[in-house]
Coordinates of C-alpha atoms in Angstrom, one line a residue:
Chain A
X1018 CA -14.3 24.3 19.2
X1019 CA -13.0 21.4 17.0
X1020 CA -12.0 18.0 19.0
X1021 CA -8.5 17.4 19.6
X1022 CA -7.7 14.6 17.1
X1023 CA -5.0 13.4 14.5
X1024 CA -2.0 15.8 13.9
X1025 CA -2.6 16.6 10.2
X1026 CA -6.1 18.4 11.2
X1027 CA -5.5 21.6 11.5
X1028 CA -5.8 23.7 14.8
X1029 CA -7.6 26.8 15.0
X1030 CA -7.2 30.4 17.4
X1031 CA -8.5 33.4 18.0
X1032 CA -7.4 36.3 15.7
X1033 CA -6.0 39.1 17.1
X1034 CA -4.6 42.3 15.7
X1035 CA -1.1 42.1 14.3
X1036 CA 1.6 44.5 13.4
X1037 CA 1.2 45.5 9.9
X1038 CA 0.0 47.7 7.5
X1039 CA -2.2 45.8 5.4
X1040 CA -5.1 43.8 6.6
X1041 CA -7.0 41.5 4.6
X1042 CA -9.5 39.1 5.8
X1043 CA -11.3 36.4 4.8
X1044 CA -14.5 35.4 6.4
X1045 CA -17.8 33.7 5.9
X1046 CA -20.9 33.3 7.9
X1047 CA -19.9 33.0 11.9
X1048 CA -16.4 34.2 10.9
X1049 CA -18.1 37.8 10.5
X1050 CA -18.2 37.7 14.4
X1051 CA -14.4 36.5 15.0
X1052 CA -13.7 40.0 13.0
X1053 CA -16.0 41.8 15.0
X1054 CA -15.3 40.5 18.6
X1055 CA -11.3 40.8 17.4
X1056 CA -11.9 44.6 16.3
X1057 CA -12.7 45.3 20.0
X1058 CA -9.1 44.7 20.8
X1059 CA -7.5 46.7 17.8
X1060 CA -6.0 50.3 17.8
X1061 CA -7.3 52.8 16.7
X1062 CA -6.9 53.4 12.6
X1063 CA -6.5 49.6 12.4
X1064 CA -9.3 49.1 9.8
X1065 CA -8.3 51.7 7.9
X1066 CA -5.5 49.1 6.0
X1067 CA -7.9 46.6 5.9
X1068 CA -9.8 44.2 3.2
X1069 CA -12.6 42.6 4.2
X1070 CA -13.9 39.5 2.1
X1071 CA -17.2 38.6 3.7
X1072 CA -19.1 35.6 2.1
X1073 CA -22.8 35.8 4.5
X1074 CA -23.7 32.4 3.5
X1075 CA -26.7 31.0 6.2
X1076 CA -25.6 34.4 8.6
X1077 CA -27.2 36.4 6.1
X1078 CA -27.4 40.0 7.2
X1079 CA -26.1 39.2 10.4
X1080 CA -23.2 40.7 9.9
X1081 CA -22.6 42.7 7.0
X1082 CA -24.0 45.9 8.9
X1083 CA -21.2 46.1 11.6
X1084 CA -18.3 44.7 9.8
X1085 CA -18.9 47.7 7.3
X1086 CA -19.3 49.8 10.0
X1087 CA -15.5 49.2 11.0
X1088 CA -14.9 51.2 7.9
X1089 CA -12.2 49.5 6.1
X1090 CA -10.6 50.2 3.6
X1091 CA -12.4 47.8 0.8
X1092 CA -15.6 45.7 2.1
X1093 CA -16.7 42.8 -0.2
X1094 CA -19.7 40.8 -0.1
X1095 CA -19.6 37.4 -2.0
X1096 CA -22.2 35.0 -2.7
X1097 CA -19.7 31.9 -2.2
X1098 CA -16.4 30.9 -1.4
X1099 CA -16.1 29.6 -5.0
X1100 CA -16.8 33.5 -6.4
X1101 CA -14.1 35.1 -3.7
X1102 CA -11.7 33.2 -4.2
X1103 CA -10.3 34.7 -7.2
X1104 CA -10.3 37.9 -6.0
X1105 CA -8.5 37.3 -2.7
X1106 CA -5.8 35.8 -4.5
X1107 CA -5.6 38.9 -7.0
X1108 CA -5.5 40.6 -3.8
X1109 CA -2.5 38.4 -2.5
X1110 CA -0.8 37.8 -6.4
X1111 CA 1.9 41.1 -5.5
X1112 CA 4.0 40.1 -2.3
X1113 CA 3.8 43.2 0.3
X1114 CA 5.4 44.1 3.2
X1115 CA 3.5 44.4 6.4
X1116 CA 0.6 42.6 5.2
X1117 CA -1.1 40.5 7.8
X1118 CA -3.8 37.7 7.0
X1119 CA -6.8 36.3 8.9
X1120 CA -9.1 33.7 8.2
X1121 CA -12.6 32.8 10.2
X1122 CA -15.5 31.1 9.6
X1123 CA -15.8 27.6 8.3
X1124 CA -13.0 25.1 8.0
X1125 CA -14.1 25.0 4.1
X1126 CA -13.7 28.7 4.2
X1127 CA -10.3 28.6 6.3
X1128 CA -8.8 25.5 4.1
X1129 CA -10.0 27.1 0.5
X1130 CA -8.4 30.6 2.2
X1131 CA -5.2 29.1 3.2
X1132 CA -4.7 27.4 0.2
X1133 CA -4.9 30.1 -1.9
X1134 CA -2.4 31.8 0.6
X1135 CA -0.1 29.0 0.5
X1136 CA -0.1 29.5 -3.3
X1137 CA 0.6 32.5 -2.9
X1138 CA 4.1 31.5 -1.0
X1139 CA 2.8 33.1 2.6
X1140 CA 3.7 30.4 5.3
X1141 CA 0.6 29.3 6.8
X1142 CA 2.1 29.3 10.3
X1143 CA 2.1 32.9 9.7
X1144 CA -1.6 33.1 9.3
X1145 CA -4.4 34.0 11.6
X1146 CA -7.3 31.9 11.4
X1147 CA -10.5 31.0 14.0
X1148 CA -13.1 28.6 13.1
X1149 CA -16.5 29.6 13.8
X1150 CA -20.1 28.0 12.7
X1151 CA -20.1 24.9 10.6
X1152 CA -17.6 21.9 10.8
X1153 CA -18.9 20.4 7.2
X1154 CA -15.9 19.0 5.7
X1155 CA -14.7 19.2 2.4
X1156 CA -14.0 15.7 1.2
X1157 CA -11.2 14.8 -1.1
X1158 CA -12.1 11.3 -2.8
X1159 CA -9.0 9.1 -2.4
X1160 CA -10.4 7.0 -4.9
X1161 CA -11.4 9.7 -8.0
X1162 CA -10.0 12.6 -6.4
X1163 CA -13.5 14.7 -7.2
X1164 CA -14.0 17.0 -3.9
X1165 CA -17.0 17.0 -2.1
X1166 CA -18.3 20.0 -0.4
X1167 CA -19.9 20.7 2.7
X1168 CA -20.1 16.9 4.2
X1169 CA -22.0 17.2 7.1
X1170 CA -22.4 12.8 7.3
X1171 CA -20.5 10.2 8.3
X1172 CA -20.1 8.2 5.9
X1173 CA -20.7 10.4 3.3
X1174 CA -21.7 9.7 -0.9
X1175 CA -18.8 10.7 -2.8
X1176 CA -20.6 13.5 -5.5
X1177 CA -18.5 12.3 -8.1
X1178 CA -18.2 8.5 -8.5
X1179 CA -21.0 7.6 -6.4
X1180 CA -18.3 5.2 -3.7
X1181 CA -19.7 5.5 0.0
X1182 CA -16.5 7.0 2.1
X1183 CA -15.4 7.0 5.5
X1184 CA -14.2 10.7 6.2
X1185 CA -11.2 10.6 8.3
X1186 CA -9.6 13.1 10.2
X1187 CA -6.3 13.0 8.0
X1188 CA -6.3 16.5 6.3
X1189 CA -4.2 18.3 3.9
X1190 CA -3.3 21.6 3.7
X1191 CA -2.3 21.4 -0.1
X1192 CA -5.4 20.2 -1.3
X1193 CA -8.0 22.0 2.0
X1194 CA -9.4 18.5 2.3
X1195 CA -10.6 15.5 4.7
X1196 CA -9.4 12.8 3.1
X1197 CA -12.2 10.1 2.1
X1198 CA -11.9 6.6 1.7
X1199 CA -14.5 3.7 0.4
X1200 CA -16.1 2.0 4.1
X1201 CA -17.2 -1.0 2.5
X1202 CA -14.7 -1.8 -0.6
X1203 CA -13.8 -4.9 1.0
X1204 CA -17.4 -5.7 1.0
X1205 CA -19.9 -3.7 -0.9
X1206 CA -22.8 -5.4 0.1
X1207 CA -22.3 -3.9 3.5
X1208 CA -24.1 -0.6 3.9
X1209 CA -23.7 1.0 6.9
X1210 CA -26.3 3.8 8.5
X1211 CA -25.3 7.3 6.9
X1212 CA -25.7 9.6 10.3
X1213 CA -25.0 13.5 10.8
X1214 CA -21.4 14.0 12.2
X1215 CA -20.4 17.5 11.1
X1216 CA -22.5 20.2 12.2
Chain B
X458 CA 26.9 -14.2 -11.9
X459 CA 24.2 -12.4 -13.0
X460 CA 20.6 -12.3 -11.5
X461 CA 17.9 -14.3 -13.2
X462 CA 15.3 -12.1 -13.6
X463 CA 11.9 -13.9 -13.3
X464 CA 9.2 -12.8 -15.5
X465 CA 5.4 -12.1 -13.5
X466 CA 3.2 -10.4 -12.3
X467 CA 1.9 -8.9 -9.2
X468 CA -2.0 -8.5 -10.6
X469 CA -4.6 -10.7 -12.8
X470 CA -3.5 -14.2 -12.7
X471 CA -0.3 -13.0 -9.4
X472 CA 2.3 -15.4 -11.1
X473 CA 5.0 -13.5 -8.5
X474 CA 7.3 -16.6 -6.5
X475 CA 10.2 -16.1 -4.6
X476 CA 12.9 -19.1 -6.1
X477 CA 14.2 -20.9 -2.7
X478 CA 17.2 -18.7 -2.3
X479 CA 14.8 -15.9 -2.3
X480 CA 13.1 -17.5 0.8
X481 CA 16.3 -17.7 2.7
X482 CA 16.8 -14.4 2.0
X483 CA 14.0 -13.0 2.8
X484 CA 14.2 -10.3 5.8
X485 CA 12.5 -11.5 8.4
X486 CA 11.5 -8.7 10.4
X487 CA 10.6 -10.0 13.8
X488 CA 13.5 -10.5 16.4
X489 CA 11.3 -12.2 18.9
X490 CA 8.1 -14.1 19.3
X491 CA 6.4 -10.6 19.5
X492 CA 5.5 -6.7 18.0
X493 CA 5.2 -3.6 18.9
X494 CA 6.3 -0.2 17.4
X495 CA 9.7 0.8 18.7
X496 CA 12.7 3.5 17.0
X497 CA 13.8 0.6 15.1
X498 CA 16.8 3.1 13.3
X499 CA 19.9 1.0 13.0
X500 CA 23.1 1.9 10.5
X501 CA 22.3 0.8 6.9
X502 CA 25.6 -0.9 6.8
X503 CA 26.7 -4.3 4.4
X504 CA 25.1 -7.7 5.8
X505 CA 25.9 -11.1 4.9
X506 CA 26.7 -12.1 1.3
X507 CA 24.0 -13.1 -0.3
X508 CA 21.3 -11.0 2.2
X509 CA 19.3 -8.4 1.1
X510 CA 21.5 -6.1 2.7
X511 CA 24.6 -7.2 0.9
X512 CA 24.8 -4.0 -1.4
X513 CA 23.3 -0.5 -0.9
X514 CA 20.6 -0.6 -3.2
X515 CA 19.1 -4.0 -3.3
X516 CA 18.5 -5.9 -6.9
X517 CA 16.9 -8.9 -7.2
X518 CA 15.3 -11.7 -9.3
X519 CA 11.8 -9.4 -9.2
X520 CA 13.5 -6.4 -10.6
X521 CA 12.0 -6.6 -14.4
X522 CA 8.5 -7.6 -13.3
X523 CA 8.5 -5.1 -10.8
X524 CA 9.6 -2.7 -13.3
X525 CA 7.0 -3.4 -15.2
X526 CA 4.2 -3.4 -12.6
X527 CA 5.3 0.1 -12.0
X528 CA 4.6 1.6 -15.3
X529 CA 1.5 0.0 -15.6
X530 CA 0.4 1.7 -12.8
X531 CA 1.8 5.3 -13.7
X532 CA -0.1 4.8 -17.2
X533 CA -3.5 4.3 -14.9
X534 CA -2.6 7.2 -12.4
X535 CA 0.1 9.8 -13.2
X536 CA -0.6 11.0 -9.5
X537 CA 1.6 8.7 -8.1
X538 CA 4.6 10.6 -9.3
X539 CA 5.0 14.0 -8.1
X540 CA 7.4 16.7 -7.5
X541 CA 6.9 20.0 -6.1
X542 CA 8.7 22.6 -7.9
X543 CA 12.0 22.9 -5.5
X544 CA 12.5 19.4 -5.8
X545 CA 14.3 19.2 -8.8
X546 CA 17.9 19.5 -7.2
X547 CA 17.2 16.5 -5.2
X548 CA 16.3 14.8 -7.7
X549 CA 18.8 14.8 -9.4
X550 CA 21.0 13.7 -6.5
X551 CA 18.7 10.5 -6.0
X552 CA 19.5 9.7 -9.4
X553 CA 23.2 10.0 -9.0
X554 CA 22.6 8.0 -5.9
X555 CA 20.8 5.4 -7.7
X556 CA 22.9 5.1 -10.8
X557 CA 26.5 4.7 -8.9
X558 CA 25.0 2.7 -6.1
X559 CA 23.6 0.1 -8.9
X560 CA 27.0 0.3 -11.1
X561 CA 28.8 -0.3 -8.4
X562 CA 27.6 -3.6 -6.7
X563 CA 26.2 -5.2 -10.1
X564 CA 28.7 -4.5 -13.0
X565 CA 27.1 -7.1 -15.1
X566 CA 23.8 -5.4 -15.5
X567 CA 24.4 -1.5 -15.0
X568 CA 27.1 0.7 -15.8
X569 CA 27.8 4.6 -15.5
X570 CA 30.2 6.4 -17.5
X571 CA 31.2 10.3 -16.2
X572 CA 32.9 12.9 -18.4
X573 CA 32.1 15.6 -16.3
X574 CA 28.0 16.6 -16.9
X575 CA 27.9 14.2 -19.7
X576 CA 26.6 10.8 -18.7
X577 CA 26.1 7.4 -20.5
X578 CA 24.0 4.7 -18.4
X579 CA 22.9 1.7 -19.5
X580 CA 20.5 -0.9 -17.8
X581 CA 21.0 -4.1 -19.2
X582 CA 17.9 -5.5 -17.9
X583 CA 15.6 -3.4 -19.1
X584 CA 17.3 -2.4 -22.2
X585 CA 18.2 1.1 -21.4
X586 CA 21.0 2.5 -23.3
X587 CA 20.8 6.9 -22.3
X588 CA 23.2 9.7 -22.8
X589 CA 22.4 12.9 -21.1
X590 CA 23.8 15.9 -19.2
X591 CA 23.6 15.1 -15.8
X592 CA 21.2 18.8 -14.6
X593 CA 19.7 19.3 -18.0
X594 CA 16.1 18.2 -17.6
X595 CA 16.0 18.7 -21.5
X596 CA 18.2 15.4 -22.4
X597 CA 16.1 13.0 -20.2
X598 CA 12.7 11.8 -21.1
X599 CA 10.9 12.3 -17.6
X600 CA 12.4 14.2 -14.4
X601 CA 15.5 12.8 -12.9
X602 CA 13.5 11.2 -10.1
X603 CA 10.9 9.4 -12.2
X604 CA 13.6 8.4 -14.7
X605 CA 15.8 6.8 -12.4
X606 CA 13.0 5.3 -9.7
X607 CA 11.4 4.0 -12.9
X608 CA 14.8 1.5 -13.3
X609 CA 14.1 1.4 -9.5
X610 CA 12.8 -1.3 -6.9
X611 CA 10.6 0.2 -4.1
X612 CA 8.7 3.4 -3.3
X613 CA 10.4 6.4 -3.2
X614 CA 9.9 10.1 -0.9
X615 CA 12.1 12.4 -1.1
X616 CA 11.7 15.1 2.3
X617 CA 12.9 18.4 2.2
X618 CA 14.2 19.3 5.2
X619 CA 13.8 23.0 7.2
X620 CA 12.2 24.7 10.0
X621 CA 13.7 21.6 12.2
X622 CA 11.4 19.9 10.4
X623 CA 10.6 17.0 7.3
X624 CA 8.8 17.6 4.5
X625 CA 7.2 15.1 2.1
X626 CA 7.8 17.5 -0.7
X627 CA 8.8 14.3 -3.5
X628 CA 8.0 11.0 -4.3
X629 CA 6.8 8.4 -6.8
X630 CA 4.6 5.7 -4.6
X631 CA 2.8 2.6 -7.3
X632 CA 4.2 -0.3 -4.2
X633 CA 2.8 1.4 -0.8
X634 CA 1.2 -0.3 1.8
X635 CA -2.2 1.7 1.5
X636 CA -1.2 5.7 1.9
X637 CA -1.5 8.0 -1.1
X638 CA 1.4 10.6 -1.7
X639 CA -1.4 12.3 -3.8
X640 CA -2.6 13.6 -0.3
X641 CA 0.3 13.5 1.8
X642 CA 2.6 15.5 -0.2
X643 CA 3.1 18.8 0.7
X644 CA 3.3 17.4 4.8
X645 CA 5.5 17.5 7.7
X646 CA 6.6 14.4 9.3
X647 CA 3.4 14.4 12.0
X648 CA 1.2 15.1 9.8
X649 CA 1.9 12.1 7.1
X650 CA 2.0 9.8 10.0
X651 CA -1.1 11.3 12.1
X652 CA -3.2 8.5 10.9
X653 CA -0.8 6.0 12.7
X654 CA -1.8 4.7 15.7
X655 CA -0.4 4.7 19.5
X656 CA 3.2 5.3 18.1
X657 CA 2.4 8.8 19.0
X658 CA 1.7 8.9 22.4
X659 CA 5.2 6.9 22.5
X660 CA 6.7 9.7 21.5
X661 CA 8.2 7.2 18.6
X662 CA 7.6 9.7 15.9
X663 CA 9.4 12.7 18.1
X664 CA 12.7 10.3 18.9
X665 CA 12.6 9.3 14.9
X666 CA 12.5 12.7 13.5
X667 CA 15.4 13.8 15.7
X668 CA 17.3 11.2 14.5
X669 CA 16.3 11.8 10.8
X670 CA 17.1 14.9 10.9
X671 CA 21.0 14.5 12.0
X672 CA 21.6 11.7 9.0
X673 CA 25.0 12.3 7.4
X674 CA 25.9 12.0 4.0
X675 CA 27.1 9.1 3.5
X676 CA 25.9 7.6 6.4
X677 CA 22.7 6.1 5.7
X678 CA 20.2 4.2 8.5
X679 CA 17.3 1.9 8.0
X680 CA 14.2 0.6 9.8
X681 CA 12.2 -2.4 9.0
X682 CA 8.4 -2.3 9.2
X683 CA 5.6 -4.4 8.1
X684 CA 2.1 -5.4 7.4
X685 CA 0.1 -8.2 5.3
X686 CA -1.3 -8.2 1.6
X687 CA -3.9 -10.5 0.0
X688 CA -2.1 -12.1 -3.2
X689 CA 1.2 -10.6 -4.2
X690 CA 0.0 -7.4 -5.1
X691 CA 2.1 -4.1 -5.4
X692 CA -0.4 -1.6 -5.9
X693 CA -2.3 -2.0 -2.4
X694 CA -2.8 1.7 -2.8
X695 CA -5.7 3.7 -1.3
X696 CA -6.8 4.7 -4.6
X697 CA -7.3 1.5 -5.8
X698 CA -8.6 0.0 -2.5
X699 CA -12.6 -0.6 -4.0
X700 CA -10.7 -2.7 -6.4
X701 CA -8.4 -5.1 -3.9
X702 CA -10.5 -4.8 -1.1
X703 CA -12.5 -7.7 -1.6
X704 CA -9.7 -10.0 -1.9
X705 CA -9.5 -9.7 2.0
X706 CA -12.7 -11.6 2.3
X707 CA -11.6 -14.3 0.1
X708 CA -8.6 -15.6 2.4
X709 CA -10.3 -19.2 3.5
X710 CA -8.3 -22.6 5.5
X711 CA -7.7 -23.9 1.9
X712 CA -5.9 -20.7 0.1
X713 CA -3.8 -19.3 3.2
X714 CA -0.5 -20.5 2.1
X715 CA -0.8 -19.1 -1.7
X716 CA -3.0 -16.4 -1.3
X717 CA -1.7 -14.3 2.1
X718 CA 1.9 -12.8 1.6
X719 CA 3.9 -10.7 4.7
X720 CA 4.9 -7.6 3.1
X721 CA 8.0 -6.5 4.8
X722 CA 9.6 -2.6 4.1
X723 CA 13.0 -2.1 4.4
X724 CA 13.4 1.3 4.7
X725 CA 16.6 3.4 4.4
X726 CA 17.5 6.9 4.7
X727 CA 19.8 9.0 2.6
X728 CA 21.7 12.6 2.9
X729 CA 21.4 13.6 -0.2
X730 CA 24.6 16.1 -1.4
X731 CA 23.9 19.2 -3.3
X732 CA 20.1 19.5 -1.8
X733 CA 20.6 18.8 2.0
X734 CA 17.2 17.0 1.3
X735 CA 16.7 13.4 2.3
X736 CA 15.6 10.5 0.3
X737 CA 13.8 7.2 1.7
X738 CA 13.4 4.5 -0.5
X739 CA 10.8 1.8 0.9
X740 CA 11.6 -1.5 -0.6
X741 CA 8.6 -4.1 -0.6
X742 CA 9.8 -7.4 0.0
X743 CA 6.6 -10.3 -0.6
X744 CA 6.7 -13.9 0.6
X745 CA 3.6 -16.1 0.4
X746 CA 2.9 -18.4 4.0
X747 CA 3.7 -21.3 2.0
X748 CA 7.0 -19.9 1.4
X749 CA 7.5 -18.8 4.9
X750 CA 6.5 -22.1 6.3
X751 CA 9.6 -23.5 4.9
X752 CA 11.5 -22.2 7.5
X753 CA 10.3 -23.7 10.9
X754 CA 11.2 -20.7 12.9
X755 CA 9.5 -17.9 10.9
X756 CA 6.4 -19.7 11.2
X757 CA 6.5 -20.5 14.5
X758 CA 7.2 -16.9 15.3
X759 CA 5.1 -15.4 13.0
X760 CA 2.0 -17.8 14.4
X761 CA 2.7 -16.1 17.9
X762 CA 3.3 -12.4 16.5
X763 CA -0.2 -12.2 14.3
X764 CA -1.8 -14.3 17.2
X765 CA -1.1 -11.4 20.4
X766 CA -0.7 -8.1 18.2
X767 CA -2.6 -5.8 19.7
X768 CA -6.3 -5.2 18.3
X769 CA -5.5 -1.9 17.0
X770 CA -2.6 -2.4 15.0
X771 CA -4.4 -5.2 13.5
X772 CA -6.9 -3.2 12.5
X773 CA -4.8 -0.4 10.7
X774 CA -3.0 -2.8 9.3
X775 CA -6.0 -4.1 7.6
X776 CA -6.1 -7.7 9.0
X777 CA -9.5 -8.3 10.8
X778 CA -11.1 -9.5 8.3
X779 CA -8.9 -12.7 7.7
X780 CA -6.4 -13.1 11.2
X781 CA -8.8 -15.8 12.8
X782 CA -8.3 -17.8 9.5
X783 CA -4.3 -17.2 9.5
X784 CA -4.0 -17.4 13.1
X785 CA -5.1 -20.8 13.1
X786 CA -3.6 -22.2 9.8
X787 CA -0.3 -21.0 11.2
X788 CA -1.1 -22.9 14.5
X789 CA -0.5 -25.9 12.7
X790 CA 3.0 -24.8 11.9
X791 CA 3.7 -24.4 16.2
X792 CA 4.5 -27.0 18.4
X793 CA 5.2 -24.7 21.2
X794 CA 9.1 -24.9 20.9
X795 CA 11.5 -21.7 22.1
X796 CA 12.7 -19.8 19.0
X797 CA 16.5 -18.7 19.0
X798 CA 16.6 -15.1 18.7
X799 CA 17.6 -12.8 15.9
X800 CA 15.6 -12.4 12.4
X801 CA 17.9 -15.0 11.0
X802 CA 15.4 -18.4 9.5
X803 CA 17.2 -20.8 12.0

């Protein structure tokens, strides 16, 4: 479960099945298991509107067996997020009625998702989403604005200009980032201890 | 009497002064020898002649500088002006807002002319001279908010307003006191001010948004708030914070008076008319300690204020670094006598 922090960072459920006739979900590595403990509670037929985009990242094989075994509709494996992506918002680019959303896994996986969703003009209150596996953050630099994936450190090397940053809880939506500023621009010859944070 | 519009600058060699009648008008925004957050939302109705809050839309002898301090930083960052795409209506009210508000209370410098959508304006200080059709984004060289908030003192957001809720959906920010509308806009009201600490668990953001929410047109409010800034610098922005940082470790007995400036916000909020939205202009006001210290109350309160604020507000608002330093140059300024109450220097 994520600690309760600042009120910009997002808060997570559990999915469960909603009323609707089209399905999609977006998932990566632990979030294969959200689908598959949430499927025990659907009715029967549910899957057969659904989409599945399943990115197995370090799950692997985990999970691809018994999410296809649900038998939805489409089933798609992706080697990243980045790759996905595009195809979930082709999948979201014509508006339909009764379609439902749900988004587990990673909070990289659930921000890049919901993004794309919000782009899309669906309200993310409307949006079921349940974080699962990894809390690596992506980063936004407040400084460059280059994002920085995965951040599993506190502070953390920004991957594009190189400034150490102090990842703060502060979070937008808009840009599915963890805003990072520079921990020692007051004083540069201060370098504090990089330690794991985000696991 | 027109305004004398000093020429300097807020960065490089910080030439910025407040003239003497500046001082005394400077607002002050501590009403007692103390600080802590409160729902300080009072009527933004006329003060005193003379004050800050003599006219709507305040203009004053740093306008041109200012001005000029705010292009220079849209030419580094274009970020710091942005608009999602419904915004547009309101912005175009903010400049209607801005254009009669300014007309009206300083005829010498600004005037508006109105034959139905056709407009003429003309800013005499900056050398402005525009006709346009007020709604046709073709006959103004930027969008109606950056135009006008260009020819503009202080920061401006502009919140959208639904769902019960508001929405930082607007703004141009080059004068902020270290948040970046880069990454805030798109927010509710909690989540812009999540990083803020204690106010929440006051329930001081819950109270203000209800209040925020019910502003009239035409019946704008205001709030004061405050922090400090090494040298009189605009940009204290996040995005630039590698680059002023290190002025906070520069502050020494010697440079106090010239180099550590109270940065006060007056803050105001506006219905605006055809787009229900709501816009919020934050004015910075600078004054150096030197300048402060010229009235005996200010400094007496302010010695007392910096001295017992609470660790954690000093610490978001940046002043750790230096306090021990200002807290003890400022002792020097109190002999232990009662202040009078109210903001007012004496």
């Amino acid at each position: 479960m994520t600690p309760k922090t600042i009120l910009s960072r997002p808060v997570y459920g559990t999915l469960s099945p909603q009323a609707g006739t089209h399905h999609l979900f977006v998932a990566d590595a632990e979030g294969g298991g959200a689908i598959l403990d949430m499927a025990k509670a659907a009715p029967e037929g549910f899957f057969a509107g659904a989409h599945i985009i399943y990115i197995p990242r370090e799950a692997g094989a985990a999970y691809t067996g018994p999410l296809q075994a649900l038998k939805p509709a489409q089933y798609y494996e992706g080697p990243s997020i980045a790759a996905a992506l595009p195809r979930q918002k082709q999948t979201l680019a014509p508006a339909r009625m009764g379609r439902r959303l749900y988004l587990a896994g990673t909070e990289g996986l659930i921000g890049q998702a919901m993004q794309a969703a919000l782009d899309a003009g669906i309200d993310h209150g409307s949006i079921q989403t349940e974080q699962r596996g990894s809390l690596a953050r992506r980063v936004q630099c407040v400084h460059c604005k280059g994002i920085t994936e995965d951040v599993t450190t506190q502070p953390v090397r920004c991957s594009h200009c190189g400034l150490l940053l102090f990842v703060r809880d502060h979070y937008s939506r808009r840009l599915a980032a963890f805003q990072g500023v520079c921990i020692n621009a007051e004083d540069q010859s201060e370098i504090p201890p990089i330690e794991e944070a985000f696991r | 009497m027109g305004i004398n519009f000093r020429t300097e600058t807020f960065r490089d060699d910080f030439s910025f002064r407040n003239s003497p009648e500046h001082i005394r008008r400077f607002p002050f925004p501590f009403h007692e020898d103390s600080y802590m957050y409160a729902v300080n939302i009072e009527p933004h109705v006329a003060g005193p002649a003379g004050s800050v809050l003599e006219h709507p839309i305040d203009v004053d002898e740093h306008y041109v500088s200012e001005m000029a301090d705010r292009a220079l930083v849209l030419a580094e960052d274009p970020l710091r002006c942005q608009s999602l795409p419904h915004m547009t209506l309101a912005g175009w009210d903010l400049l209607e807002l801005l254009m009669t508000a300014k007309a009206e209370s300083y005829p010498e410098h600004f005037s508006l002319t109105r034959d139905g959508d056709r407009w003429h304006w003309i800013n005499r200080p900056l050398g402005i001279d525009q006709k346009f059709l007020f709604g046709d984004l073709t006959t103004l060289p930027y969008g109606p908010m950056e135009y006008i908030t260009r020819q503009s003192q202080g920061d401006f957001c502009i919140l959208d307003q639904r769902d019960g809720n508001l929405w930082m959906d607007a703004g141009i920010v080059t004068t902020q006191a270290d948040w970046s509308l880069d990454f805030d806009i798109g927010m509710n009201f909690f989540e812009w001010h999540a990083p803020v600490p204690l106010a929440h668990e006051k329930g001081i953001f819950t109270r203000a948004l209800k209040f925020l929410t019910n502003v009239q047109q035409g019946k704008p409010a205001r709030r004061l708030n405050w922090t400090m800034t090494i040298n009189p610098r605009l940009d204290t922005s996040p995005e630039n914070y590698h680059k002023w940082g290190p002025d906070r470790a520069t502050v020494t007995p010697e440079n106090v008076g010239q180099k550590v400036h109270l940065r006060v916000e007056l803050q105001s909020f506006w219905r605006l008319p055809r787009s229900n939205a709501l816009v919020f202009p934050i004015r910075c006001y600078l004054i150096k300690m030197d300048e402060l210290v010229t009235s005996p109350k200010w400094a007496r309160r302010l010695h007392r204020v910096i001295r017992d604020l609470p660790e954690e507000l000093a610490t978001y608002k940046g002043l750790t670094r230096y306090r021990a330093t200002l807290v003890e140059w400022l002792a020097r300024y109190d002999d232990g006598t009662p202040t009078s109450p109210g903001f007012g220097p004496e």
